[in-house]
Coordinates of C-alpha atoms and ligand atoms in Angstrom, one line a residue:
X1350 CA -143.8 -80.2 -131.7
X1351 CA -146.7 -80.0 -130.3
X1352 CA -148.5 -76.1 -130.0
X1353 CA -149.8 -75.0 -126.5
X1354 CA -153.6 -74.1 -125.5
X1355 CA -153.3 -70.9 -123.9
X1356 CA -150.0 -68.7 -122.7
X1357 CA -152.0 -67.7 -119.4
X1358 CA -150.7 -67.8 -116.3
X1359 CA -152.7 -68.1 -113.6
X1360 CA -151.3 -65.0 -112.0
X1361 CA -152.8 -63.1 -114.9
X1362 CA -156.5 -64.2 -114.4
X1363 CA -158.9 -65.1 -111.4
X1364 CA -161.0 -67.3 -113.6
X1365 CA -159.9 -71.5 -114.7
X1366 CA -158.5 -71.1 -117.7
X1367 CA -160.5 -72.4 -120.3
X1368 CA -159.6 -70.6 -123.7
X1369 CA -157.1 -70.6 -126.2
X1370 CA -155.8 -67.0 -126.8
X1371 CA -155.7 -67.2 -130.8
X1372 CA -158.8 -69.8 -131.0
X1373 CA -156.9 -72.1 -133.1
X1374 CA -158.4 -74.7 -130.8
X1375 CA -162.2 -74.6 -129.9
X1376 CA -162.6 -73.6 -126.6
X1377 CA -162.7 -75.6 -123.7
X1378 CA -166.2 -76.8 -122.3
X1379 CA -166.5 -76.7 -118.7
X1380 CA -167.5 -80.6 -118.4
X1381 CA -163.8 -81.4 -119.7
X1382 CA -162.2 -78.4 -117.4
X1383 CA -164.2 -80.2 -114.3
X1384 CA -162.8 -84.2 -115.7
X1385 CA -158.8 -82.9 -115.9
X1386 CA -158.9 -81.4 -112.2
X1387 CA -159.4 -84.7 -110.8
X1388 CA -158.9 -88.7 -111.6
X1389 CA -154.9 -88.2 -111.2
X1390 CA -152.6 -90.2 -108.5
X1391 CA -150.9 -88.4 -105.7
X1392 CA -147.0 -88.6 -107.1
X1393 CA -145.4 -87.4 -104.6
X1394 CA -141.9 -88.6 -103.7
X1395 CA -141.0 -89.4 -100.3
X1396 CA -137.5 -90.1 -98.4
X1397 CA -135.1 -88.5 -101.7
X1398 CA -131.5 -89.1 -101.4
X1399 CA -129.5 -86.5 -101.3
X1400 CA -127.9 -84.5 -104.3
X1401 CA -124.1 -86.2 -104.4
X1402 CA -122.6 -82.8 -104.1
X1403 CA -125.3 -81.8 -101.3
X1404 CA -122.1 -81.4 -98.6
X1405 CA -120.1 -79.5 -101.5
X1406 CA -122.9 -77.4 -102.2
X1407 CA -123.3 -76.4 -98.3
X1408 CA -120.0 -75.8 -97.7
X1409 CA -119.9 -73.2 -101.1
X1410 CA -122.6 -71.4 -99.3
X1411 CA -120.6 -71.4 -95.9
X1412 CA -117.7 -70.0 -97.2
X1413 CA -119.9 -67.4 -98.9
X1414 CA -122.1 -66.5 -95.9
X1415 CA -118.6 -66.0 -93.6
X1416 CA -117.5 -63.0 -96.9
X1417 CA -121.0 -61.4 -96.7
X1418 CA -122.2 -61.4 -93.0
X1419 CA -125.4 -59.2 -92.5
X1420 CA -126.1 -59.2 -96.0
X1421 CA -129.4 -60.3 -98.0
X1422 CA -127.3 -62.6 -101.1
X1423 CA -130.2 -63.1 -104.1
X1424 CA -128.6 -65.7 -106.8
X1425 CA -130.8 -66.2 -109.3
X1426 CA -130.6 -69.3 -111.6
X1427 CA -132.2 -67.3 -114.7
X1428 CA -135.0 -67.4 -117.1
X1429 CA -136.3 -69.2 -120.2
X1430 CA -134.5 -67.1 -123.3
X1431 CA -137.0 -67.2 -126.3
X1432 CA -135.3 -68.3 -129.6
X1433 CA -138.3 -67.8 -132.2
X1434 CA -141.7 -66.7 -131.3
X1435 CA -142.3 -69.4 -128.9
X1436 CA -139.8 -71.9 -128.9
X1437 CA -136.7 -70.9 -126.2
X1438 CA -133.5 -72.5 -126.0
X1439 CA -132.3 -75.1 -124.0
X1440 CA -131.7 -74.1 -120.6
X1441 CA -128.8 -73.9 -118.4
X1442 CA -128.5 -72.5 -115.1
X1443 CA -126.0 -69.2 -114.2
X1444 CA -123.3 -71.4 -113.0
X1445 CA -123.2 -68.9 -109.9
X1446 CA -126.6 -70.4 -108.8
X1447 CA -125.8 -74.3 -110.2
X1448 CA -122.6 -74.0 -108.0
X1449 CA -124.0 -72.8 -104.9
X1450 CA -127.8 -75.1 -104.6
X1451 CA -126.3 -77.8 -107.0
X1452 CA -130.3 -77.2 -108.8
X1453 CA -130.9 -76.4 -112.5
X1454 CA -134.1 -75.2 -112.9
X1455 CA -135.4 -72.4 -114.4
X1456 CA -136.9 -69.5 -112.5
X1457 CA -135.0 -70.3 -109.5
X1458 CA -133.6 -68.1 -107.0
X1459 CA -131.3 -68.8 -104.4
X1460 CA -131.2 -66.6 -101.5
X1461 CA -128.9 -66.2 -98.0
X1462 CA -130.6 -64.1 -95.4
X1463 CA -128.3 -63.0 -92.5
X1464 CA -129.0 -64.1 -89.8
X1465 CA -127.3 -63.5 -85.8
X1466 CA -124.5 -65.8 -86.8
X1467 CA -124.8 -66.2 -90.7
X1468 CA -127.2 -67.3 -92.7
X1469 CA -130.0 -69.5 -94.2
X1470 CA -130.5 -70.3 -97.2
X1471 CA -134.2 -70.6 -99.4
X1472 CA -134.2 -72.5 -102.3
X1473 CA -137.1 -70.7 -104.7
X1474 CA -138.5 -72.6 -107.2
X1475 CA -142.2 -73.1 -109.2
X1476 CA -144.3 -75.3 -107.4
X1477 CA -145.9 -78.2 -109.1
X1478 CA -148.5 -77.3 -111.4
X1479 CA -152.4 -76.7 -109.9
X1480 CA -154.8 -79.0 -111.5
X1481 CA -158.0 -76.8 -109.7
X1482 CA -157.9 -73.8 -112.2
X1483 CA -156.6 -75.9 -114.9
X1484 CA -152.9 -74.7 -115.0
X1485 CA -151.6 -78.2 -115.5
X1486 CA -152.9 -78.9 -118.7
X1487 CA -153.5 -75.1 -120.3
X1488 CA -150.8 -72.9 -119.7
X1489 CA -147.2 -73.6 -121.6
X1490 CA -145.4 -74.5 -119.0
X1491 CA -147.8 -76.4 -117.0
X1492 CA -146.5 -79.5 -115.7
X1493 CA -148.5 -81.5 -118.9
X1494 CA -146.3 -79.7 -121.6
X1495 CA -142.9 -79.5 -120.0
X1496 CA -142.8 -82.6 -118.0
X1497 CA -143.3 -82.8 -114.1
X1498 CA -141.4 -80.8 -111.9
X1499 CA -140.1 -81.5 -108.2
X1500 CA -142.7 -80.8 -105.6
X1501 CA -141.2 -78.2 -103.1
X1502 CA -141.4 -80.5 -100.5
X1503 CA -139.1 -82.9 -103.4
X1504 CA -136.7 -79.6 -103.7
X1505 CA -136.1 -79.6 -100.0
X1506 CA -134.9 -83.4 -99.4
X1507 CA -132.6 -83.3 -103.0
X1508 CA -130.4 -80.3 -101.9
X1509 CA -130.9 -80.0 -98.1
X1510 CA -132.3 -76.5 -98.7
X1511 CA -135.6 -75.1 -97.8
X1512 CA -137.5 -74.4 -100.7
X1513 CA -140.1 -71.9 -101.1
X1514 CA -143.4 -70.6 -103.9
X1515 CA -140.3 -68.2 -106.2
X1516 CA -144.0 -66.6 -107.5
X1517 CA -144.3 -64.8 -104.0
X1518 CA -140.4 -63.4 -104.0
X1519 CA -140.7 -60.2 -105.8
X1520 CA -142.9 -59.2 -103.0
X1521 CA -141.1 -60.6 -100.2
X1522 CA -137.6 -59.0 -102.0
X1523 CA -139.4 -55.6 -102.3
X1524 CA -140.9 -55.3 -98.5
X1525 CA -137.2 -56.6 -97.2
X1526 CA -134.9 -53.7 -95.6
X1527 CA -131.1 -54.3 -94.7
X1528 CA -128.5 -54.5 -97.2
X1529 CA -128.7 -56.7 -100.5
X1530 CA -126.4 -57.9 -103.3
X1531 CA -127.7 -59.8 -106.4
X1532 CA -125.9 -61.9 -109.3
X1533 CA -127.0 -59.7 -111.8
X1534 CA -127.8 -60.6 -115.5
X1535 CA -129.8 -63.4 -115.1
X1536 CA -133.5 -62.4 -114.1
X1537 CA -135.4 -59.0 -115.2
X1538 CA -138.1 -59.7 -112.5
X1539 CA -136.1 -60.4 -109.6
X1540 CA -133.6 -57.2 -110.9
X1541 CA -136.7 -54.8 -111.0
X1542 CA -137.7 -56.2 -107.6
X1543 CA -135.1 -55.3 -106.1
X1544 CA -133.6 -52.2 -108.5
X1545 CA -133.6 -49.3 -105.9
X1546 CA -131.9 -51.8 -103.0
X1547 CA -128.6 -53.0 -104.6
X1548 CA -126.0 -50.9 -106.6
X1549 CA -123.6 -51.8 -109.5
X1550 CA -120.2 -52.2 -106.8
X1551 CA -121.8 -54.1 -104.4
X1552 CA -123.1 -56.7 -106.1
X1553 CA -120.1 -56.5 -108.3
X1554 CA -118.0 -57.6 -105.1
X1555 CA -120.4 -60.7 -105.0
X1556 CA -119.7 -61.7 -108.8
X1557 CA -115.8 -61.8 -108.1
X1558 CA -116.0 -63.6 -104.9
X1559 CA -118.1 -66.5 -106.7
X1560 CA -115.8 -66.6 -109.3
X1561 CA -112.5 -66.6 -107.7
X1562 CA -114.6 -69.3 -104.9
X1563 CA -114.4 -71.2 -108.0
X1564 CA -110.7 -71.2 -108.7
X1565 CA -109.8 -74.1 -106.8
X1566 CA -111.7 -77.2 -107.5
X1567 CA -113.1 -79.7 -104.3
X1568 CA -112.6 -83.0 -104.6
X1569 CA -116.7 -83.3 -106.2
X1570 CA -115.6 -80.7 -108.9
X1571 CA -112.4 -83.0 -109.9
X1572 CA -114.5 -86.2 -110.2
X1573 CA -116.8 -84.1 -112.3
X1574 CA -113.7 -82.8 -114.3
X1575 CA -112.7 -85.9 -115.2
X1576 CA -115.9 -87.7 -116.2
X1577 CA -116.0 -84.9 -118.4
X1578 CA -112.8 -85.5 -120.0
X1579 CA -113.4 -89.5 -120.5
X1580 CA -116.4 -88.6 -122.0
X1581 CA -114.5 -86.5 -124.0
X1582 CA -111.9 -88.9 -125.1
X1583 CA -114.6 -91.4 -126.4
X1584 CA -116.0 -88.5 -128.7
X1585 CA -112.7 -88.2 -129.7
X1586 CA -112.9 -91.9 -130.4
X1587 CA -115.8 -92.3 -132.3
X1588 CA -114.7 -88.8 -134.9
X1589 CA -111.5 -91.0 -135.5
X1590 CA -113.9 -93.9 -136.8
X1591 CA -116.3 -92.1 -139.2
X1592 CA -113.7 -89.7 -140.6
X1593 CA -114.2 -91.7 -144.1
X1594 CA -118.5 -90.0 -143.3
X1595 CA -116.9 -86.9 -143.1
X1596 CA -114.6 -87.0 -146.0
X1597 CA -118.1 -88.1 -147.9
X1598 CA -119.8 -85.3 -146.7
X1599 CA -118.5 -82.2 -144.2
X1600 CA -117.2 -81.3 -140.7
X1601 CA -120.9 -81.4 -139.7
X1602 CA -120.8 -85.3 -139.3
X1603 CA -117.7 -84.7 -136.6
X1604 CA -119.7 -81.9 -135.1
X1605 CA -123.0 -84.1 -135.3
X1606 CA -120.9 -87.6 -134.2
X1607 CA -119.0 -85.4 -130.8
X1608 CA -122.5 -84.3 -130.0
X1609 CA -124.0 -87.6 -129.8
X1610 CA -122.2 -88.5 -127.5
X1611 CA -122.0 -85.0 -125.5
X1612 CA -126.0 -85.5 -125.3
X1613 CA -125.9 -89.5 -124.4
X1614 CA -123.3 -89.3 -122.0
X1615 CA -123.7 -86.1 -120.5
X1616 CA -125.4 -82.8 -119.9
X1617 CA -124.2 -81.3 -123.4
X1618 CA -121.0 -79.9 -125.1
X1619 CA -119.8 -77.3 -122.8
X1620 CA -119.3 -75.1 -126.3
X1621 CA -119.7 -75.1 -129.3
X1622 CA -117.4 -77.7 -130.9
X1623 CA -114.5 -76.6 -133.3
X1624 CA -114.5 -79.4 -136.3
X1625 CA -112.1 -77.1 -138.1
X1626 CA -110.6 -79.7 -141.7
X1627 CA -107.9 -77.9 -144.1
X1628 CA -107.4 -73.9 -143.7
X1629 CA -110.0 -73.6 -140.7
X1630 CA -107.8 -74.6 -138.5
X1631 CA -106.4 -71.3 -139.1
X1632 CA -109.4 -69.9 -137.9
X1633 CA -109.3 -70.1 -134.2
X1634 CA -113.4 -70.1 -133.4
X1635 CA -114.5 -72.3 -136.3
X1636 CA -117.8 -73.3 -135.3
X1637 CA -119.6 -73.2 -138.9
X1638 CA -118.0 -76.8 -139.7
X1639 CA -119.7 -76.6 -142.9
X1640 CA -116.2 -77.2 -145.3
X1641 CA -115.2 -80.0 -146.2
X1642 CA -112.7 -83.1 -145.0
X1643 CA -110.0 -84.3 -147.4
X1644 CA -107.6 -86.7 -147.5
X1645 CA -104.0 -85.3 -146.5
X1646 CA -105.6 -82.3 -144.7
X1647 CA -105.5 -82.4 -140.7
X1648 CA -108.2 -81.8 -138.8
X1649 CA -108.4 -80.1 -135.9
X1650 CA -111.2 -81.1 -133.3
X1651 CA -111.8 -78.6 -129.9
X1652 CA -114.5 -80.1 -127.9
X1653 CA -115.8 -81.0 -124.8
X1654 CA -118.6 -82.9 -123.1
X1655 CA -120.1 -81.2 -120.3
X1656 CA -121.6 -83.3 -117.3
X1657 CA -125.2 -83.0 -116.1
X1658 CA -123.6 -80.9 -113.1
X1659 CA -122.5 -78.5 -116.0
X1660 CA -118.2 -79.4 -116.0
X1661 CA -116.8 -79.1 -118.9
X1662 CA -113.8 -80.5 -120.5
X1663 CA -111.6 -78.3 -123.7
X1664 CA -109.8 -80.8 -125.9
X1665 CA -108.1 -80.5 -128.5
X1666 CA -106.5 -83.0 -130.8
X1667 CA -104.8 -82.2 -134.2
X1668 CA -105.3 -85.5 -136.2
X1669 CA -104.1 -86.6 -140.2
X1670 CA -107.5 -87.5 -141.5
X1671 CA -105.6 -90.4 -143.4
X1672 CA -104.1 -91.3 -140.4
X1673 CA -100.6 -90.6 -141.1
X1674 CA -99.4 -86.7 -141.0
X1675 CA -96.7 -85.6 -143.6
X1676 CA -93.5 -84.5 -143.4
X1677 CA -94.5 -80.7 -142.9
X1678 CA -97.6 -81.3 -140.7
X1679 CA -95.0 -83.3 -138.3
X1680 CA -92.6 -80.6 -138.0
X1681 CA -95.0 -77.9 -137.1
X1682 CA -97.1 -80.8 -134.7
X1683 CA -93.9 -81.8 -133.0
X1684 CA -93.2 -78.2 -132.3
X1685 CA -96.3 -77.3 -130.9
X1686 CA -95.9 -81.0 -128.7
X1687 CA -92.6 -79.6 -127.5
X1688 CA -94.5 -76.8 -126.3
X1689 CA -96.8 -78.2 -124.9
X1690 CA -94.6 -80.4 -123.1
X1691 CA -92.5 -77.3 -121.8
X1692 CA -95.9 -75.8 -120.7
X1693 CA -97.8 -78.6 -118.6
X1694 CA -94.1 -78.9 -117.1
X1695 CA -94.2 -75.7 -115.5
X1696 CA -97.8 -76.5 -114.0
X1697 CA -97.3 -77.3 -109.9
X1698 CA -98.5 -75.9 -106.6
X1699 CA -96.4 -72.1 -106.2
X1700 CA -95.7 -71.6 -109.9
X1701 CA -96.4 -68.5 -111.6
X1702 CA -100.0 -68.0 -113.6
X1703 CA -98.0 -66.9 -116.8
X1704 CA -95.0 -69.4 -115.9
X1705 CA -97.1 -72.1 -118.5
X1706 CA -97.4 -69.7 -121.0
X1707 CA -93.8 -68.2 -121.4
X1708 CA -92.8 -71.6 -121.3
X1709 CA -94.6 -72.8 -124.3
X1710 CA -94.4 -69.3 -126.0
X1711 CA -90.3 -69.7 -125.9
X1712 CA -90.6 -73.0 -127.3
X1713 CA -92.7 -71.8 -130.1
X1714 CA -90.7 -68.8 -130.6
X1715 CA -87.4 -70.8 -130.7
X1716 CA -88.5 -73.4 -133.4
X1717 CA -89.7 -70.1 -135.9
X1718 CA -86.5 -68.6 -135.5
X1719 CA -84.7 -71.9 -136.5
X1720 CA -87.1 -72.4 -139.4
X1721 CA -86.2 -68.8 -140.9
X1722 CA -89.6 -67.6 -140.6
X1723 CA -89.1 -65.0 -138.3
X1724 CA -85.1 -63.3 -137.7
X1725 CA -84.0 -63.8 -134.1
X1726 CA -81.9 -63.6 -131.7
X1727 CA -85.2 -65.2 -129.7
X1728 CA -85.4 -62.9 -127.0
X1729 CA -86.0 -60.0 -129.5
X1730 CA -88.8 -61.4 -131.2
X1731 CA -90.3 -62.3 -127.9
X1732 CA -89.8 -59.0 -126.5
X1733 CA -91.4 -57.9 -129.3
X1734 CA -94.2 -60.4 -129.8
X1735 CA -93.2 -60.9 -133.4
X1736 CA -93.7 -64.9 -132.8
X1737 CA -97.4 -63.8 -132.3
X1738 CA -98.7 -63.5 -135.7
X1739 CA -98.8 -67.2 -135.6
X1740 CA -99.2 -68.1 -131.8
X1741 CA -102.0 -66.2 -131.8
X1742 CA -103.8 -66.7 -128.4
X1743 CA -102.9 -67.2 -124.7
X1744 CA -101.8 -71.0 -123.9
X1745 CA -104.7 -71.7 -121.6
X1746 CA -107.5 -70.6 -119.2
X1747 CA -109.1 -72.1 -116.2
X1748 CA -111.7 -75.0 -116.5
X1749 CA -114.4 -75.4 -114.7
X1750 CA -118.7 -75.1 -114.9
X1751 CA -117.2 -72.4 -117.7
X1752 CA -114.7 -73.6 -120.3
X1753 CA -113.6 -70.2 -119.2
X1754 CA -113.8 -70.5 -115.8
X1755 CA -113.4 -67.7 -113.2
X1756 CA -113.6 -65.1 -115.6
X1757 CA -114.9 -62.6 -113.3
X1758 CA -111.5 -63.1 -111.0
X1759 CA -109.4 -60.1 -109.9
X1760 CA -106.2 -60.3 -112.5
X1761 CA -104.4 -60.5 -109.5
X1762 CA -105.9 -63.5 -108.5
X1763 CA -105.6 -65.0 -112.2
X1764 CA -103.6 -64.1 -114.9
X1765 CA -101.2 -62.5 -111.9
X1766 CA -101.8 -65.2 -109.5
X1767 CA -100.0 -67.8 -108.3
X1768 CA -101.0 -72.1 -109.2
X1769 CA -101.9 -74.0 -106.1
X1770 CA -103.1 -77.6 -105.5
X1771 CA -107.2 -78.0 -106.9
X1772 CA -106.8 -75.6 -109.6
X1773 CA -108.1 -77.3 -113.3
X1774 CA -106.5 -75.0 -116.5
X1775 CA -105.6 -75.8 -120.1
X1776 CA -102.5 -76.0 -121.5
X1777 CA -103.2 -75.4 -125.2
X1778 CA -100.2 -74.0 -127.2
X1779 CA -100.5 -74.0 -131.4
X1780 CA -98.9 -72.7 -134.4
X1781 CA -101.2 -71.5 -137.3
X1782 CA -100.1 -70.2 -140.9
X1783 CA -102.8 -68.5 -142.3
X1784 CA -103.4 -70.1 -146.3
X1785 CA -103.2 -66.2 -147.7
X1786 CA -99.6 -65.5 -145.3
X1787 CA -97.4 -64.5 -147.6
X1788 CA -94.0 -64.4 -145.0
X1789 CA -94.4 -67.9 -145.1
X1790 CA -93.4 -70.5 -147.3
X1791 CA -96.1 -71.4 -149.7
X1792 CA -95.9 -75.5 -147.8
X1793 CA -96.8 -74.4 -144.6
X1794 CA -99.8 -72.3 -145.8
X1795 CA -103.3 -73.2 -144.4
X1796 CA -101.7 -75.4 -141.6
X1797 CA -102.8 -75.1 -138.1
X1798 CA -102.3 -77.0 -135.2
X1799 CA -103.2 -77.3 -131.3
X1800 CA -102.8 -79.6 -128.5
X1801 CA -105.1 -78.9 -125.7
X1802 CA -105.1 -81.2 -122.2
X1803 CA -107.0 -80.6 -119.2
X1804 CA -103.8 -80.0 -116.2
X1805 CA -105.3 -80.7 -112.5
X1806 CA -102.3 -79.0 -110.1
X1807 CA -101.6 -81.9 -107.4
X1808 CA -99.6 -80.9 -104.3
X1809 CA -96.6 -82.1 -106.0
X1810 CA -96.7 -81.1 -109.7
X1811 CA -100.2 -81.7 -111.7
X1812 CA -101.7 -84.5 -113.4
X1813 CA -102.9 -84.5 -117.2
X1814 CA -107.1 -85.3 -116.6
X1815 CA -106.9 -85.8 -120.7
X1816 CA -103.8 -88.5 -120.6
X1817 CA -106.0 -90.6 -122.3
X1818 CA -106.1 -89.2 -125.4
X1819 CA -102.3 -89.7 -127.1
X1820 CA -100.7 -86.6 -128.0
X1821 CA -97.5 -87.6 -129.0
X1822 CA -97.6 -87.7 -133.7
X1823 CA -96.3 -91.4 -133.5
X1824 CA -98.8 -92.3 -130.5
X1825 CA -101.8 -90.8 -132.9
X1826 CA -101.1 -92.3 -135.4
X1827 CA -100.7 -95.5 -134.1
X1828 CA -104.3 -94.6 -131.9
X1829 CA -105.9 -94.0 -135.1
X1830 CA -104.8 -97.1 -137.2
X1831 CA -106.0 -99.3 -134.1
X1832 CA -109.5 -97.6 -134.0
X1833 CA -109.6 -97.1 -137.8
X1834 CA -109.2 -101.2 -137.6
Ligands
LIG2092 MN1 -109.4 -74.0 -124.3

């Protein structure tokens, strides 16, 4: 890539900027500074449509102005993070900010002022980039380098928010009285703006209201969902068609073939895919995919493609890389199916949180018991846990702009809560025998398997987003054969 002229801002000097800090490039003489401020065609966009989730994104702020009344809310989007000297990592929004403005760029800060019967909301953002004192062209993130940005004007007619210069809101933030609560975490200079007007509780109360806001999906959000997961499904798709590239060389080329189509289709993966062949499955966040795939192994694949509006699906499909599983890998995958099944059947509307879990947990525990690899009666060893050594993790989590969504919520809005109608979890029960566990039998060592779907609750029951993607070992196998071809 290409290296910048200068990393001035024009904050930090009165005068055009005209010269490269480290003089790798000659300076700039003032005839070509006067030819780049003029010649250019006035861009500007007029009569935008709408945002599709603008009426989503205004009622979110609604329902948030009615918790905080009086109250000065600052959401901040966040900043460029550097990843070497000075190349940063791609960005993403805080989803607090994404949820609320339905914008994604960087430096942005949304803020509520009170007002006598709510409030109004200010989209700041960075202007478009001043050709005058040669900003466009010489500083890194002038509008030359990093591609042109919306005009504020733009801003305003996209998401039906007023938006403002975000360079001139440390000052306004700092001369502001009344009360205050930020989303911390996300931007040093709007924190040290406003460091001696908010404290840890308060804004505290604001992080848990935005994420349990975010428990129960509008009908935007579930479209979103599901895009997600048929993106999903065809990344699942095209894995199952170059497995015989991955047996050639690693899990890299299932990692490399799901991201492809994460990137073409969508925003990204939501995280980082698990492309776990063999024994990794036994390891539960196997992201180095750098072993190899073999013939008679499984593999198991967790990943998701997350939209441009930042929803993510969690999938997971344990597949035969020859295409048929054998006799041991069936019995452990139809146990974990059972589960499974038990689970998503005690998703509906007034259901216990946990309910999901103990169903597929029981299962689980019942079929290690009648294998002999743990000594029952079953209630003991789930009393005592004993079925966890290879259960291992909880059997889901909300799903959302996080793959853990909500994870701010109160526990007694979560993990103690009650299931109602617009809620999006996982139900993602598995069974793994580590390759060095020596209470097993030496056949079941260094197998690991999960199912994972994406469970909408409806008002009557739920409905599987990920039903497109078999689940059942006969239904894969006959999936794969038909896509192998
Ligand atoms: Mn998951």
């Amino acid at each position: 890539m290409a290296d910048e002229l200068t990393p001035e801002t024009p904050e930090e000097t009165e005068e055009p900027i005209k010269q490269r800090k480290n003089g790798l490039y000659p300076g700039v003489s003032d005839e070509l500074a006067e030819s780049m401020k003029s010649g250019w065609a006035d861009t500007e966009l007029h009569d935008l449509r709408p945002i599709a989730q603008a009426a989503e994104t205004a009622a979110r702020r609604a329902a948030l102005s009615a918790r905080f009344p009086g109250e000065r809310l600052v959401i901040p989007a966040g900043n460029l993070k550097t990843r070497s000297n000075d190349t940063d990592y791609a960005f993403r929004a805080s989803v607090e900010y994404a949820y609320l403005s339905g914008n994604q760029t960087e430096d942005g800060v949304l803020v509520l002022e009170p007002t006598a019967d709510g409030h109004t909301a200010t989209l700041y953002l960075l202007p478009r980039s001043d050709r005058e004192n040669g900003e466009f062209w010489l500083s890194g993130q002038g509008e030359l380098w990093v591609g042109r940005r919306h005009s504020l004007a733009e801003a305003e007619q996209l998401h039906g928010i007023p938006a403002s210069d975000v360079r001139k809101l440390p000052e306004k933030l700092k001369e502001a009285t009344g009360p205050v609560r930020l989303v911390r975490g996300f931007d040093a200079g709007i924190e040290s703006a406003l460091h001696d007007k908010v404290t840890a509780e308060h804004d505290e109360e604001l992080r848990v209201f935005l994420s349990e806001m975010r428990l129960v999906k509008d009908d935007f959000e579930i479209g979103e969902l599901q895009k997600a997961v048929d993106s999903t499904t065809r990344g699942f798709e095209d894995v199952v068609k170059v497995l015989d590239k991955a047996e050639a060389t690693s899990e890299r080329y299932i990692e490399g073939t799901f991201f492809l189509r994460a990137r073409v289709e969508g925003n990204d993966i939501g995280y980082g895919s698990i492309c776990a062949a063999g024994p990794h499955a036994c390891t539960l966040h196997w992201v180095r995919n750098d072993g190899p795939v073999r013939s008679g192994d499984l593999l198991l694949l967790d990943a998701g493609v997350e939209t441009h509006t930042y929803y993510t699906a969690d999938v997971t499909r344990t597949l035969p890389v020859n295409g048929r599983y054998s006799e041991i890998q069936k019995k452990i995958y139809d146990a974990v199916y059972e589960a499974q099944e038990a689970g998503i059947a005690a998703v509906k509307p007034g259901a216990k949180y946990r309910d999901f879990h103990d169903a597929a947990q029981r299962v689980l525990t019942e079929k290690l018991v009648e294998w002999g690899l743990v000594e029952g009666p079953v209630e003991r060893v789930l009393e005592l846990g004993l079925q966890r050594r290879w259960t291992l993790h909880g059997t889901g989590h909300m799903l959302g702009m996080d793959v853990h969504d909500c994870a701010a919520a109160r526990v007694e809005t979560y993990v103690d809560g009650t299931l109602e109608a617009g809620m999006v979890l996982t139900v993602e029960p598995g069974l793994y025998f580590q390759a060095d566990d020596l209470t097993v039998p030496q056949e079941y060592r260094g197998i690991g398997v999960r199912i994972e779907d994406d469970i909408l609750v409806t008002q009557d029951g739920n409905r599987n987003l990920s039903a497109g993607l078999p689940r059942r070992s006969d239904e894969v196998e006959a999936w794969m054969a038909a896509l192998k071809g």
